[in-house]
Amino acid sequence: WFFFFFKQKTAYEMQRGLVGSEMCIRDRYQRRVHGDISQENYVMKVLFIALIFCAISVVIGNKGVDINELFKDVKCLKKEGQNLLIPRCYRSYGAPDPNCKKNLENGKSAGMETDIYMFPCVKCGNPKKQVEDTKKAAGGQSFNIFWLDVEVYQWPANKASNRKFIEECIQAIEEDGMKPGIYTSKVNWEAIVGADYTKFANIPLWYAHYDKDPSFKDFKSFGGWKKPAMKQFLGDTKLCKEGVDLNYYP
């Protein structure tokens, strides 16, 4: 991110040079005209730089990482331009992630925004308790979005039961005052719940497509989602010598 600071002179500061001097009408007129042109040029320059800044912000967007281990050097992530940290807080075999709280603490101390994600254990049942255990794993640390990971891993073939499991998870998240989001991909979503299932098109979508392109140019609507909130564009890579997945969001 780049920030530009400008100090514009006050009317008093601009006119100070006139005090104590006698000028002919012509000199005073020229100073005024030239001052107006100078001020106009100044304003135009400020507007031009502001437009460039906005264009850069749109093109670059924001960067974030999701992690599934204790990340030792989170401050390094911030130095590398990462703004968002998303630690795993529940494991696929049905247990809270003991590193969740510490990762959240480290992220906040480094000045990063934080979300969390839950990799549910579908065969374990009781989605409400899994959500409660995920929240407990955060240890009272605040976060923005509670992401539910929906990808092909131990999900049964019965799409109706899969839909019910997801619905109960989202309901439990919302009832506990948290903001839900869904992590998935077009292939995973349609395999698990079917292409015609659009019940959660109103909540944030974090989709996966490993094309190494931090943008939404590749996105194709599915599950009722017309626009994603975030994209995981590179998985299983390293940053600051530790394992991460890389993400983009506007």
mmCIF file of C-alpha atoms in Angstrom:
data_model
loop_
_atom_site.group_PDB
_atom_site.id
_atom_site.type_symbol
_atom_site.label_atom_id
_atom_site.label_comp_id
_atom_site.label_asym_id
_atom_site.label_seq_id
_atom_site.Cartn_x
_atom_site.Cartn_y
_atom_site.Cartn_z
ATOM 1 C CA TRP A 1 0.000 0.000 0.000
ATOM 2 C CA PHE A 2 1.150 3.486 -0.756
ATOM 3 C CA PHE A 3 -0.065 6.562 1.045
ATOM 4 C CA PHE A 4 0.442 10.118 -0.146
ATOM 5 C CA PHE A 5 0.239 13.079 2.183
ATOM 6 C CA PHE A 6 -0.100 16.640 0.975
ATOM 7 C CA LYS A 7 -0.019 19.907 2.886
ATOM 8 C CA GLN A 8 -2.033 22.585 1.146
ATOM 9 C CA LYS A 9 -1.198 26.158 2.026
ATOM 10 C CA THR A 10 -3.857 28.197 3.752
ATOM 11 C CA ALA A 11 -5.027 31.502 2.314
ATOM 12 C CA TYR A 12 -3.121 33.238 5.069
ATOM 13 C CA GLU A 13 0.129 31.477 4.164
ATOM 14 C CA MET A 14 -0.309 32.230 0.471
ATOM 15 C CA GLN A 15 -0.897 35.923 1.081
ATOM 16 C CA ARG A 16 1.799 36.449 3.699
ATOM 17 C CA GLY A 17 4.321 37.557 1.065
ATOM 18 C CA LEU A 18 2.136 40.534 0.168
ATOM 19 C CA VAL A 19 2.294 42.088 3.625
ATOM 20 C CA GLY A 20 4.664 45.060 4.025
ATOM 21 C CA SER A 21 5.258 45.606 0.299
ATOM 22 C CA GLU A 22 3.869 48.097 -2.155
ATOM 23 C CA MET A 23 2.960 46.668 -5.564
ATOM 24 C CA CYS A 24 1.583 48.320 -8.648
ATOM 25 C CA ILE A 25 -1.767 47.170 -9.919
ATOM 26 C CA ARG A 26 -0.175 45.238 -12.779
ATOM 27 C CA ASP A 27 2.204 43.337 -10.476
ATOM 28 C CA ARG A 28 -0.631 42.478 -8.114
ATOM 29 C CA TYR A 29 -2.781 41.300 -11.038
ATOM 30 C CA GLN A 30 -0.031 39.078 -12.416
ATOM 31 C CA ARG A 31 0.661 37.559 -9.019
ATOM 32 C CA ARG A 32 -3.026 36.790 -8.592
ATOM 33 C CA VAL A 33 -3.386 35.223 -12.046
ATOM 34 C CA HIS A 34 -0.216 33.214 -11.709
ATOM 35 C CA GLY A 35 -1.289 32.107 -8.233
ATOM 36 C CA ASP A 36 -4.627 30.877 -9.566
ATOM 37 C CA ILE A 37 -2.903 28.845 -12.278
ATOM 38 C CA SER A 38 -0.441 27.420 -9.785
ATOM 39 C CA GLN A 39 -3.261 26.447 -7.422
ATOM 40 C CA GLU A 40 -5.193 24.856 -10.273
ATOM 41 C CA ASN A 41 -2.158 22.839 -11.309
ATOM 42 C CA TYR A 42 -1.670 21.742 -7.724
ATOM 43 C CA VAL A 43 -5.267 20.518 -7.442
ATOM 44 C CA MET A 44 -4.995 18.700 -10.769
ATOM 45 C CA LYS A 45 -1.823 16.955 -9.630
ATOM 46 C CA VAL A 46 -3.478 15.858 -6.391
ATOM 47 C CA LEU A 47 -6.486 14.474 -8.256
ATOM 48 C CA PHE A 48 -4.268 12.705 -10.782
ATOM 49 C CA ILE A 49 -2.193 10.986 -8.073
ATOM 50 C CA ALA A 50 -5.369 10.030 -6.177
ATOM 51 C CA LEU A 51 -6.760 8.405 -9.327
ATOM 52 C CA ILE A 52 -3.524 6.463 -9.804
ATOM 53 C CA PHE A 53 -3.674 5.300 -6.194
ATOM 54 C CA CYS A 54 -7.267 4.093 -6.609
ATOM 55 C CA ALA A 55 -6.364 2.275 -9.830
ATOM 56 C CA ILE A 56 -3.431 0.548 -8.133
ATOM 57 C CA SER A 57 -5.657 -0.489 -5.224
ATOM 58 C CA VAL A 58 -8.221 -2.024 -7.566
ATOM 59 C CA VAL A 59 -5.606 -3.907 -9.581
ATOM 60 C CA ILE A 60 -3.512 -5.149 -6.678
ATOM 61 C CA GLY A 61 -6.307 -5.817 -4.182
ATOM 62 C CA ASN A 62 -5.504 -7.405 -0.833
ATOM 63 C CA LYS A 63 -3.521 -10.497 0.044
ATOM 64 C CA GLY A 64 -4.044 -13.076 2.754
ATOM 65 C CA VAL A 65 -2.909 -16.529 3.818
ATOM 66 C CA ASP A 66 -4.627 -19.500 5.387
ATOM 67 C CA ILE A 67 -2.604 -21.867 7.557
ATOM 68 C CA ASN A 68 -3.067 -25.238 9.232
ATOM 69 C CA GLU A 69 -0.038 -25.251 11.541
ATOM 70 C CA LEU A 70 1.412 -22.929 14.151
ATOM 71 C CA PHE A 71 3.026 -20.113 12.172
ATOM 72 C CA LYS A 72 6.160 -18.949 13.927
ATOM 73 C CA ASP A 73 6.935 -15.668 12.152
ATOM 74 C CA VAL A 74 3.637 -13.908 11.460
ATOM 75 C CA LYS A 75 5.325 -10.496 11.438
ATOM 76 C CA CYS A 76 7.226 -11.669 8.371
ATOM 77 C CA LEU A 77 3.888 -12.259 6.626
ATOM 78 C CA LYS A 78 2.896 -8.668 7.288
ATOM 79 C CA LYS A 79 6.214 -7.449 5.912
ATOM 80 C CA GLU A 80 5.550 -9.535 2.796
ATOM 81 C CA GLY A 81 2.338 -7.594 2.218
ATOM 82 C CA GLN A 82 -0.138 -10.091 3.644
ATOM 83 C CA ASN A 83 -3.102 -8.363 5.294
ATOM 84 C CA LEU A 84 -5.279 -11.287 6.360
ATOM 85 C CA LEU A 85 -4.525 -14.407 8.410
ATOM 86 C CA ILE A 86 -6.953 -17.365 8.409
ATOM 87 C CA PRO A 87 -5.907 -20.167 10.757
ATOM 88 C CA ARG A 88 -7.608 -23.553 10.871
ATOM 89 C CA CYS A 89 -9.534 -23.937 14.117
ATOM 90 C CA TYR A 90 -11.117 -27.376 13.664
ATOM 91 C CA ARG A 91 -9.617 -30.537 12.192
ATOM 92 C CA SER A 92 -11.207 -32.958 9.736
ATOM 93 C CA TYR A 93 -10.992 -35.908 12.133
ATOM 94 C CA GLY A 94 -13.231 -34.175 14.679
ATOM 95 C CA ALA A 95 -11.084 -32.153 17.078
ATOM 96 C CA PRO A 96 -10.348 -28.465 17.701
ATOM 97 C CA ASP A 97 -7.016 -27.190 16.401
ATOM 98 C CA PRO A 98 -4.835 -26.360 19.442
ATOM 99 C CA ASN A 99 -2.868 -23.773 17.425
ATOM 100 C CA CYS A 100 -5.912 -21.654 16.580
ATOM 101 C CA LYS A 101 -5.746 -19.208 19.493
ATOM 102 C CA LYS A 102 -2.002 -18.631 19.255
ATOM 103 C CA ASN A 103 -2.183 -18.029 15.510
ATOM 104 C CA LEU A 104 -4.951 -15.476 16.030
ATOM 105 C CA GLU A 105 -2.964 -13.736 18.759
ATOM 106 C CA ASN A 106 0.121 -13.606 16.556
ATOM 107 C CA GLY A 107 -1.875 -12.273 13.632
ATOM 108 C CA LYS A 108 -3.329 -9.445 15.680
ATOM 109 C CA SER A 109 0.027 -8.546 17.209
ATOM 110 C CA ALA A 110 1.434 -8.288 13.666
ATOM 111 C CA GLY A 111 -1.378 -5.907 12.666
ATOM 112 C CA MET A 112 -3.246 -8.361 10.432
ATOM 113 C CA GLU A 113 -6.974 -8.905 10.012
ATOM 114 C CA THR A 114 -8.141 -12.370 11.070
ATOM 115 C CA ASP A 115 -10.774 -14.914 10.027
ATOM 116 C CA ILE A 116 -10.969 -18.577 11.014
ATOM 117 C CA TYR A 117 -11.911 -21.754 9.170
ATOM 118 C CA MET A 118 -13.455 -25.032 10.223
ATOM 119 C CA PHE A 119 -12.693 -28.274 8.387
ATOM 120 C CA PRO A 120 -15.708 -30.291 9.561
ATOM 121 C CA CYS A 121 -15.857 -33.968 10.371
ATOM 122 C CA VAL A 122 -19.040 -34.988 8.571
ATOM 123 C CA LYS A 123 -18.983 -38.599 9.750
ATOM 124 C CA CYS A 124 -18.656 -37.395 13.360
ATOM 125 C CA GLY A 125 -22.085 -35.770 13.214
ATOM 126 C CA ASN A 126 -23.363 -33.103 15.630
ATOM 127 C CA PRO A 127 -22.453 -30.051 13.515
ATOM 128 C CA LYS A 128 -23.607 -27.631 16.210
ATOM 129 C CA LYS A 129 -21.070 -28.971 18.699
ATOM 130 C CA GLN A 130 -18.338 -28.825 16.069
ATOM 131 C CA VAL A 131 -19.108 -25.144 15.548
ATOM 132 C CA GLU A 132 -19.073 -24.533 19.317
ATOM 133 C CA ASP A 133 -15.745 -26.352 19.661
ATOM 134 C CA THR A 134 -14.299 -24.311 16.799
ATOM 135 C CA LYS A 135 -15.262 -21.075 18.530
ATOM 136 C CA LYS A 136 -13.770 -22.322 21.800
ATOM 137 C CA ALA A 137 -10.530 -23.097 19.994
ATOM 138 C CA ALA A 138 -10.273 -19.367 19.195
ATOM 139 C CA GLY A 139 -9.995 -18.813 22.947
ATOM 140 C CA GLY A 140 -11.972 -15.599 23.024
ATOM 141 C CA GLN A 141 -9.931 -13.980 20.240
ATOM 142 C CA SER A 142 -12.015 -11.862 17.879
ATOM 143 C CA PHE A 143 -12.206 -12.576 14.150
ATOM 144 C CA ASN A 144 -14.274 -11.439 11.198
ATOM 145 C CA ILE A 145 -15.627 -14.416 9.239
ATOM 146 C CA PHE A 146 -16.157 -18.035 10.301
ATOM 147 C CA TRP A 147 -15.465 -20.025 7.118
ATOM 148 C CA LEU A 148 -16.945 -23.495 6.669
ATOM 149 C CA ASP A 149 -14.689 -25.666 4.507
ATOM 150 C CA VAL A 150 -16.756 -27.656 1.977
ATOM 151 C CA GLU A 151 -14.482 -29.820 -0.140
ATOM 152 C CA VAL A 152 -14.530 -33.449 -1.209
ATOM 153 C CA TYR A 153 -13.155 -35.309 1.801
ATOM 154 C CA GLN A 154 -15.178 -37.868 3.718
ATOM 155 C CA TRP A 155 -18.485 -36.444 2.517
ATOM 156 C CA PRO A 156 -21.070 -39.151 1.828
ATOM 157 C CA ALA A 157 -22.744 -39.536 -1.552
ATOM 158 C CA ASN A 158 -26.120 -38.505 -0.150
ATOM 159 C CA LYS A 159 -26.503 -34.879 -1.230
ATOM 160 C CA ALA A 160 -29.625 -34.340 0.878
ATOM 161 C CA SER A 161 -27.799 -35.261 4.092
ATOM 162 C CA ASN A 162 -24.832 -33.131 3.056
ATOM 163 C CA ARG A 163 -27.107 -30.148 2.583
ATOM 164 C CA LYS A 164 -28.617 -30.708 6.007
ATOM 165 C CA PHE A 165 -25.179 -30.872 7.634
ATOM 166 C CA ILE A 166 -24.104 -27.581 6.028
ATOM 167 C CA GLU A 167 -27.391 -25.908 6.934
ATOM 168 C CA GLU A 168 -26.995 -26.915 10.584
ATOM 169 C CA CYS A 169 -23.420 -25.612 10.632
ATOM 170 C CA ILE A 170 -24.402 -22.239 9.165
ATOM 171 C CA GLN A 171 -27.372 -21.986 11.502
ATOM 172 C CA ALA A 172 -25.157 -22.685 14.528
ATOM 173 C CA ILE A 173 -22.625 -20.074 13.402
ATOM 174 C CA GLU A 174 -25.301 -17.422 12.978
ATOM 175 C CA GLU A 175 -27.086 -18.288 16.225
ATOM 176 C CA ASP A 176 -23.815 -17.779 18.058
ATOM 177 C CA GLY A 177 -23.548 -14.255 16.660
ATOM 178 C CA MET A 178 -20.772 -14.999 14.162
ATOM 179 C CA LYS A 179 -20.621 -14.189 10.449
ATOM 180 C CA PRO A 180 -20.535 -17.319 8.263
ATOM 181 C CA GLY A 181 -18.816 -17.842 4.936
ATOM 182 C CA ILE A 182 -18.278 -20.888 2.734
ATOM 183 C CA TYR A 183 -14.979 -22.092 1.304
ATOM 184 C CA THR A 184 -15.401 -24.364 -1.709
ATOM 185 C CA SER A 185 -15.023 -24.628 -5.488
ATOM 186 C CA LYS A 186 -17.477 -25.213 -8.286
ATOM 187 C CA VAL A 187 -16.404 -28.858 -8.643
ATOM 188 C CA ASN A 188 -16.533 -29.561 -4.909
ATOM 189 C CA TRP A 189 -19.831 -27.784 -4.333
ATOM 190 C CA GLU A 190 -21.645 -29.543 -7.139
ATOM 191 C CA ALA A 191 -20.241 -32.937 -6.136
ATOM 192 C CA ILE A 192 -21.279 -32.535 -2.491
ATOM 193 C CA VAL A 193 -24.646 -30.744 -2.659
ATOM 194 C CA GLY A 194 -25.551 -30.588 -6.363
ATOM 195 C CA ALA A 195 -25.479 -27.849 -8.991
ATOM 196 C CA ASP A 196 -29.051 -26.783 -8.190
ATOM 197 C CA TYR A 197 -28.412 -25.987 -4.519
ATOM 198 C CA THR A 198 -28.344 -22.201 -4.033
ATOM 199 C CA LYS A 199 -29.499 -21.684 -0.459
ATOM 200 C CA PHE A 200 -26.374 -19.832 0.696
ATOM 201 C CA ALA A 201 -25.842 -17.495 -2.218
ATOM 202 C CA ASN A 202 -26.331 -14.583 0.194
ATOM 203 C CA ILE A 203 -23.288 -15.333 2.371
ATOM 204 C CA PRO A 204 -19.620 -14.735 1.435
ATOM 205 C CA LEU A 205 -17.931 -17.208 -0.915
ATOM 206 C CA TRP A 206 -14.241 -18.038 -0.733
ATOM 207 C CA TYR A 207 -13.487 -20.152 -3.779
ATOM 208 C CA ALA A 208 -10.428 -22.165 -4.742
ATOM 209 C CA HIS A 209 -8.821 -22.115 -8.175
ATOM 210 C CA TYR A 210 -5.068 -22.630 -8.328
ATOM 211 C CA ASP A 211 -4.280 -20.583 -11.420
ATOM 212 C CA LYS A 212 -1.689 -18.363 -9.675
ATOM 213 C CA ASP A 213 -3.736 -15.321 -10.662
ATOM 214 C CA PRO A 214 -4.741 -12.993 -7.801
ATOM 215 C CA SER A 215 -7.947 -11.782 -9.430
ATOM 216 C CA PHE A 216 -11.561 -12.830 -10.027
ATOM 217 C CA LYS A 217 -11.199 -12.893 -13.829
ATOM 218 C CA ASP A 218 -11.596 -16.673 -13.856
ATOM 219 C CA PHE A 219 -14.732 -16.816 -11.698
ATOM 220 C CA LYS A 220 -17.784 -18.592 -13.094
ATOM 221 C CA SER A 221 -21.047 -18.417 -11.197
ATOM 222 C CA PHE A 222 -22.170 -21.499 -9.261
ATOM 223 C CA GLY A 223 -24.316 -22.274 -6.234
ATOM 224 C CA GLY A 224 -26.199 -19.031 -6.784
ATOM 225 C CA TRP A 225 -23.081 -16.932 -6.148
ATOM 226 C CA LYS A 226 -22.660 -14.174 -8.711
ATOM 227 C CA LYS A 227 -19.638 -12.599 -7.069
ATOM 228 C CA PRO A 228 -17.045 -14.105 -4.704
ATOM 229 C CA ALA A 229 -15.566 -12.497 -1.600
ATOM 230 C CA MET A 230 -12.151 -14.138 -1.812
ATOM 231 C CA LYS A 231 -10.107 -16.484 -3.972
ATOM 232 C CA GLN A 232 -7.476 -19.053 -3.004
ATOM 233 C CA PHE A 233 -5.233 -18.835 -6.043
ATOM 234 C CA LEU A 234 -2.219 -20.863 -4.904
ATOM 235 C CA GLY A 235 -2.089 -23.770 -2.483
ATOM 236 C CA ASP A 236 0.599 -25.645 -0.582
ATOM 237 C CA THR A 237 3.344 -23.105 -1.081
ATOM 238 C CA LYS A 238 5.822 -21.456 1.255
ATOM 239 C CA LEU A 239 6.099 -17.909 2.511
ATOM 240 C CA CYS A 240 8.507 -16.796 5.231
ATOM 241 C CA LYS A 241 9.848 -20.387 5.123
ATOM 242 C CA GLU A 242 6.528 -21.859 6.297
ATOM 243 C CA GLY A 243 3.576 -23.549 4.600
ATOM 244 C CA VAL A 244 0.654 -21.388 3.461
ATOM 245 C CA ASP A 245 -2.102 -21.077 0.886
ATOM 246 C CA LEU A 246 -2.257 -17.709 -0.884
ATOM 247 C CA ASN A 247 -5.465 -15.729 -1.267
ATOM 248 C CA TYR A 248 -6.760 -12.601 -2.961
ATOM 249 C CA TYR A 249 -9.653 -10.345 -2.051
ATOM 250 C CA PRO A 250 -10.673 -6.842 -3.269
#
